[in-house]
Rosetta silent file (secondary structure, phi, psi, omega in degrees, C-alpha in Angstrom):
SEQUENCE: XXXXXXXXXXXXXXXXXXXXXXXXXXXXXXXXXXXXXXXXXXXXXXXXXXXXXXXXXXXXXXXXXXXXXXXXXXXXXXXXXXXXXXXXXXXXXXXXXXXXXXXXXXXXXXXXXXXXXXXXXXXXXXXXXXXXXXXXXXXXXXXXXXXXXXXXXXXXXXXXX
SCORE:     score description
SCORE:     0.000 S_00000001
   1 L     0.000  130.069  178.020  102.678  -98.236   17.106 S_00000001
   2 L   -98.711  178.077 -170.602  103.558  -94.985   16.349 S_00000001
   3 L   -84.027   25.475 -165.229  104.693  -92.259   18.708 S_00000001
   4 L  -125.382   54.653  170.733  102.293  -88.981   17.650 S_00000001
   5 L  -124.588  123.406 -175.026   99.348  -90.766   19.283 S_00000001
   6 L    91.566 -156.729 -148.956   98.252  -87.961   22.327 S_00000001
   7 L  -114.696    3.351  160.556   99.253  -84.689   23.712 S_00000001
   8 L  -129.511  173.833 -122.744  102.995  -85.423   24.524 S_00000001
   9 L   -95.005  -27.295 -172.519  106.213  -87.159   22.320 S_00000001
  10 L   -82.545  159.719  176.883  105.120  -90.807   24.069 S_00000001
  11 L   -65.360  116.748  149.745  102.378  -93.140   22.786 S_00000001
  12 L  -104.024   30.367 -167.661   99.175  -92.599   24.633 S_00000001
  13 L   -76.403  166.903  165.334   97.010  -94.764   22.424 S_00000001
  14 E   -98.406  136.090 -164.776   95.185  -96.855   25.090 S_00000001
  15 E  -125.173  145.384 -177.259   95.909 -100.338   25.012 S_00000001
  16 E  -141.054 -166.796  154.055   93.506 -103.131   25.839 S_00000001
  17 E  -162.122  163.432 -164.102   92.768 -106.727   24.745 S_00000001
  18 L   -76.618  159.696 -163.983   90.191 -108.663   23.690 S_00000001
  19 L   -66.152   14.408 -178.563   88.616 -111.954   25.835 S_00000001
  20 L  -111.985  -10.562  163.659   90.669 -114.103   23.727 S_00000001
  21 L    93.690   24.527  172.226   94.051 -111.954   25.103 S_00000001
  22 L   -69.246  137.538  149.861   94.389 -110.473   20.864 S_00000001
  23 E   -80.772  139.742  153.546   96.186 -106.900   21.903 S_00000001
  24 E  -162.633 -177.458 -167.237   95.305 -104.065   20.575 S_00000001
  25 E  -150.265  131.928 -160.593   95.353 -100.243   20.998 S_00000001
  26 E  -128.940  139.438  158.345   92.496  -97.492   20.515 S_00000001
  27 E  -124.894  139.648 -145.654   92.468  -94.023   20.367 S_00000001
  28 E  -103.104  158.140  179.795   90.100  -91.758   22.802 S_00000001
  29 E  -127.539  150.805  173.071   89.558  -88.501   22.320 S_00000001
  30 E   177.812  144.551 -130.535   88.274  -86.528   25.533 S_00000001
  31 E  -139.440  126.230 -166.429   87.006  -83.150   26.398 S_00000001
  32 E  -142.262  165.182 -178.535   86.190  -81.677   30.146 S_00000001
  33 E  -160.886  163.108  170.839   86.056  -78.100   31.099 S_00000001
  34 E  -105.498  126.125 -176.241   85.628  -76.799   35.050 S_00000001
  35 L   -91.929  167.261  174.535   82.508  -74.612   35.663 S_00000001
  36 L   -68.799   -5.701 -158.027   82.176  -72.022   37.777 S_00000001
  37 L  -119.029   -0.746  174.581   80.067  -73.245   40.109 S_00000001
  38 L  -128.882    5.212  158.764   82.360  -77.086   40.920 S_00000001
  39 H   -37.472  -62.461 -174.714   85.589  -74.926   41.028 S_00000001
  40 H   -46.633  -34.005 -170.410   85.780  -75.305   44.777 S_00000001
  41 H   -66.685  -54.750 -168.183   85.065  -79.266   44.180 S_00000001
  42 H   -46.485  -68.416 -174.513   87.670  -79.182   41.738 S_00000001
  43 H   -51.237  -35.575 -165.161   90.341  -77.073   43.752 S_00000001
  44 H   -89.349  -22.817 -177.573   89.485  -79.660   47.274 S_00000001
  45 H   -92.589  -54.937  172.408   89.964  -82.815   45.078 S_00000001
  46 L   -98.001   27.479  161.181   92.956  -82.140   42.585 S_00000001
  47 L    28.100   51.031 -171.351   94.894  -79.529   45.300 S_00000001
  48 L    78.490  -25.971  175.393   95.594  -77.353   42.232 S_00000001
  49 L   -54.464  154.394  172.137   96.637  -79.389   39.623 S_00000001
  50 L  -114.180 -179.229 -142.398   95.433  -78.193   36.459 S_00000001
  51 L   -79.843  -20.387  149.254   92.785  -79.663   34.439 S_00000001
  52 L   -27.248  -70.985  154.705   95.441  -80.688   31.784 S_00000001
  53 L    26.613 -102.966  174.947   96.809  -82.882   34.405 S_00000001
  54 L   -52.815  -61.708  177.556   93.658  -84.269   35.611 S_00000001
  55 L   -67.350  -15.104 -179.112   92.994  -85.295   32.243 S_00000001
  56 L   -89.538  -68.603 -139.298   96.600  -86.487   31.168 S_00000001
  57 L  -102.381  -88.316 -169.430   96.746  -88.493   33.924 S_00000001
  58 H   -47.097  -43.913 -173.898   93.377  -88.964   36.476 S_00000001
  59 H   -85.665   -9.194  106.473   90.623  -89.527   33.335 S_00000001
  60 H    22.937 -124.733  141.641   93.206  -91.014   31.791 S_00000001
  61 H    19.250  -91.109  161.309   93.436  -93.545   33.972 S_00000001
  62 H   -58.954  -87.295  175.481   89.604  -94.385   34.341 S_00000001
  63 H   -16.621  -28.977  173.387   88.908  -94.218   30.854 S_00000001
  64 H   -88.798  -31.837 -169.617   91.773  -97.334   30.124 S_00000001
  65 H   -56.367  -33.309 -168.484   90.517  -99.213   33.166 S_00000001
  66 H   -77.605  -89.755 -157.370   86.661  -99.049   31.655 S_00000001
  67 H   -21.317  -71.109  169.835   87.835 -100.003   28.127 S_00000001
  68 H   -57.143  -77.562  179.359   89.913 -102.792   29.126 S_00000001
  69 H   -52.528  -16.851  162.401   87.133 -104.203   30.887 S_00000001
  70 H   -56.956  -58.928 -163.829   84.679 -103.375   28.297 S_00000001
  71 H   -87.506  -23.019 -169.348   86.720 -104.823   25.844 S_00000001
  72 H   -79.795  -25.292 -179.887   88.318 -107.818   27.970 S_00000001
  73 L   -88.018   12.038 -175.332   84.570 -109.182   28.764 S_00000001
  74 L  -149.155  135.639 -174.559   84.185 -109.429   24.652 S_00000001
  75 L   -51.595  174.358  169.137   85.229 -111.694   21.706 S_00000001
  76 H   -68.815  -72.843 -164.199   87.231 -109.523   19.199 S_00000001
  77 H   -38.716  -73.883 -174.626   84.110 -109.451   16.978 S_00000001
  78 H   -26.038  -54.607 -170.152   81.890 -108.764   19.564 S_00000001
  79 H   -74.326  -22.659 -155.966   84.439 -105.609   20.591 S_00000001
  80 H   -94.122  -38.533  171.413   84.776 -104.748   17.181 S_00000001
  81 H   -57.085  -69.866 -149.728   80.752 -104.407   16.637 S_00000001
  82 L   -96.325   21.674 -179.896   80.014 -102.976   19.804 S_00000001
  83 H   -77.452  -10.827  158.108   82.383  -99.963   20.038 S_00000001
  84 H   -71.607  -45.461 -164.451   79.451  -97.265   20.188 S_00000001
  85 H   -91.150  -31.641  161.764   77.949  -98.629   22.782 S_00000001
  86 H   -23.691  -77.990  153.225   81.288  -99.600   24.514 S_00000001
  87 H   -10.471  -70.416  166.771   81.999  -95.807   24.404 S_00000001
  88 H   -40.756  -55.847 -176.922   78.456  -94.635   25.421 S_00000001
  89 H   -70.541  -10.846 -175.006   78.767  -96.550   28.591 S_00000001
  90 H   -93.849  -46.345 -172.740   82.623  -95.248   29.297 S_00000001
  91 H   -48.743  -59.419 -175.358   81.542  -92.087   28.436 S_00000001
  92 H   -63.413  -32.676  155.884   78.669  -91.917   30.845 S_00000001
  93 H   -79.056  -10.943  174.238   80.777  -93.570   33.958 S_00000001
  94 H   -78.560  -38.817  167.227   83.347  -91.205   33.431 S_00000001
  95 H   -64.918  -53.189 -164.070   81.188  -88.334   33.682 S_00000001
  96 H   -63.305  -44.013  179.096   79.095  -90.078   36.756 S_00000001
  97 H   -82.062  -16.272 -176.743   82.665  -90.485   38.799 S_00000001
  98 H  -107.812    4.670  169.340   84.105  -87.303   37.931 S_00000001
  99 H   -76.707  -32.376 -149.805   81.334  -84.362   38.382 S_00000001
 100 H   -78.384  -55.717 -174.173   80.844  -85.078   42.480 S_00000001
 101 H   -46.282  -35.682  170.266   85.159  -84.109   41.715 S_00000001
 102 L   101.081   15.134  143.320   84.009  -80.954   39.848 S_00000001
 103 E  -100.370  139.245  170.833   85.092  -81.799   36.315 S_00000001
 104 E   -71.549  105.340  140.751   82.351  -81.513   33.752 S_00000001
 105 E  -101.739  144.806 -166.827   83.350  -83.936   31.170 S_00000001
 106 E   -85.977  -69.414  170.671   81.978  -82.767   28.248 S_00000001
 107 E  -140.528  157.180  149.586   82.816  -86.130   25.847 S_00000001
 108 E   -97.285  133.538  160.104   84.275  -89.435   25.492 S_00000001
 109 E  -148.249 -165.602  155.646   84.857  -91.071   22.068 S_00000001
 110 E   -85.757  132.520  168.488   86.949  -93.205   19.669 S_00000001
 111 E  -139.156  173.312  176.312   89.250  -92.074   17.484 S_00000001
 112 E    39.210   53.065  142.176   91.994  -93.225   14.776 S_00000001
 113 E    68.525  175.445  157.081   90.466  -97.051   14.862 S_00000001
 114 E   -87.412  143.709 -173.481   91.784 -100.100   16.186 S_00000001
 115 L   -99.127   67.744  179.914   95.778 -101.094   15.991 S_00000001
 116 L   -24.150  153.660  169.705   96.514 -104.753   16.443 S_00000001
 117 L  -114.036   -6.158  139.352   99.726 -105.292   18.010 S_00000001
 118 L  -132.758  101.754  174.606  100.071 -108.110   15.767 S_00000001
 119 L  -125.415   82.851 -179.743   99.458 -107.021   12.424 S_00000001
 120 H   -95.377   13.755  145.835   98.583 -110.093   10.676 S_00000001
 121 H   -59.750  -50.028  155.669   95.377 -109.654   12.713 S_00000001
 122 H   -52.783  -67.053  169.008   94.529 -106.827   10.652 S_00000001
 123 H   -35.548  -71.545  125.105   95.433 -108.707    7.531 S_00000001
 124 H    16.463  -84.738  167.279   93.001 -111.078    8.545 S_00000001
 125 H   -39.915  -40.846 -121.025   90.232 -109.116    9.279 S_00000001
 126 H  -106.070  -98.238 -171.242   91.169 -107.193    5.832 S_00000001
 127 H   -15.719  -62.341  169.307   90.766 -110.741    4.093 S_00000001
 128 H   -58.265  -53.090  168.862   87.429 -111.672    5.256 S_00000001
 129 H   -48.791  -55.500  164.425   85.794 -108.577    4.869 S_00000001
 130 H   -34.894  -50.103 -165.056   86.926 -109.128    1.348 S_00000001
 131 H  -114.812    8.920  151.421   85.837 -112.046    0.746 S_00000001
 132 H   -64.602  -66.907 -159.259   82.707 -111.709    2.666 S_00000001
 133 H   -82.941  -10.715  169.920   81.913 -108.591   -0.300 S_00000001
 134 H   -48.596  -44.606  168.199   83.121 -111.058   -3.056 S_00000001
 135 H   -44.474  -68.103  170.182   80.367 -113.313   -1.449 S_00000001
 136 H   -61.504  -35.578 -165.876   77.638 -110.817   -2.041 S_00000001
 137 H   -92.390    8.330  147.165   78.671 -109.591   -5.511 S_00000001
 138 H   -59.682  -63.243 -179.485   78.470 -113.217   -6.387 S_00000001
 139 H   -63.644  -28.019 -176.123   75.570 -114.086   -5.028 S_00000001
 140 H   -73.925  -29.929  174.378   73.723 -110.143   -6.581 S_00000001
 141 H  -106.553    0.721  152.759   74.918 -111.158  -10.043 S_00000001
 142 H   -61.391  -39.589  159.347   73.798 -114.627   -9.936 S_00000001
 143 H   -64.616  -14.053  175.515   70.076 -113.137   -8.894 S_00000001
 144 H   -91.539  -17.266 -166.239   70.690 -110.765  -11.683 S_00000001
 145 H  -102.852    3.414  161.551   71.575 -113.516  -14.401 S_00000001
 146 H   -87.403    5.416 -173.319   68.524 -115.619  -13.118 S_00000001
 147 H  -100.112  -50.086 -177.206   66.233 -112.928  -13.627 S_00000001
 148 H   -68.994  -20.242  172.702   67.666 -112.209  -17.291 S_00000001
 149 H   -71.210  -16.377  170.620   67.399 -116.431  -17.917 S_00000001
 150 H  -107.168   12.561  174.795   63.591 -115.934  -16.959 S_00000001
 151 H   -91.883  -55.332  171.419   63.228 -113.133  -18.934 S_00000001
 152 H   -31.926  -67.277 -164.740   64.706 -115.267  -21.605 S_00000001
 153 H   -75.609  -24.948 -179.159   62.879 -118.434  -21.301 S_00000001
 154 H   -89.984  -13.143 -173.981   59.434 -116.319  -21.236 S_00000001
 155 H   -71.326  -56.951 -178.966   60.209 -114.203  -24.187 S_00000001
 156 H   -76.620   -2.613 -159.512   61.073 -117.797  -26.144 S_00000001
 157 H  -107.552  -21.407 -176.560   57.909 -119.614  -24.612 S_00000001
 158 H   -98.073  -29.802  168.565   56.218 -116.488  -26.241 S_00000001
 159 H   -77.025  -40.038 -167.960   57.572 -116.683  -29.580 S_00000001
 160 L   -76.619  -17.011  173.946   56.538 -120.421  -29.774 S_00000001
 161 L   -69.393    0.000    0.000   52.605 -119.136  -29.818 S_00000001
């Protein structure tokens, strides 16, 4: 994994794993601002710290705890499928525990993909998908050369009148 993932020299990718225990590591992107009107909430909950912080550290925090259970309750396919809605729902408890505190988060997402931290997992995946679209362009030009053999056969069946 390399070490330019986040907002200082160390690896912040978030790391979770899947219900079959496969490791891997995701990266979140997330965006909060303080309004004028939950400053005081803000100031009585995080004693000053600044919203940098908060966000390095407290949403942080909540944001690996949801994933990894998001992702820990689901096969790797399953987590692999379902990472929009995964998201949606971290996004939306993250916001629900941290407004009464008097940050606004603004968004939660994904970013830069999944890492395996073994990766012949990747390979793997990489392989199937492959040969999953080999699958289809097999099967699309076999329906295209049965269409030109019944094109065929009526065109000589037509000639014989």
């Amino acid at each position: 994994q390399a070490a330019d993932k986040g907002t200082s020299t160390a690896n912040q990718s978030i790391s979770v794993e899947s219900k079959e225990s496969i490791d891997f590591s995701l990266g979140v992107t997330a965006s909060a601002t303080i309004t004028e009107e939950n400053a005081a909430k803000f100031l009585y909950y995080y004693n000053g710290k600044a919203l940098t912080a908060v966000m390095d550290q407290d949403v942080r925090q909540f944001i690996q705890a949801e994933l990894f259970t998001e992702y820990g309750s689901r096969t790797l396919d399953d987590g692999r499928s379902s990472k929009q809605v995964i998201f949606t729902k971290v996004e939306v408890d993250t916001k629900e525990f941290f407004t009464p505190k008097g940050v606004t988060i603004m968004k939660v997402g994904g970013a830069e993909g999944l890492t395996y931290k073994d990766p012949s997992i990747q390979t793997s995946i990489n392989r199937t998908f492959s040969a999953q679209q080999d699958l289809q362009t097999a099967k699309a030009e076999k329906e295209a050369q049965d269409a030109r053999n019944t094109q065929l056969i009526a065109t000589a069946k037509a000639g014989w009148w």
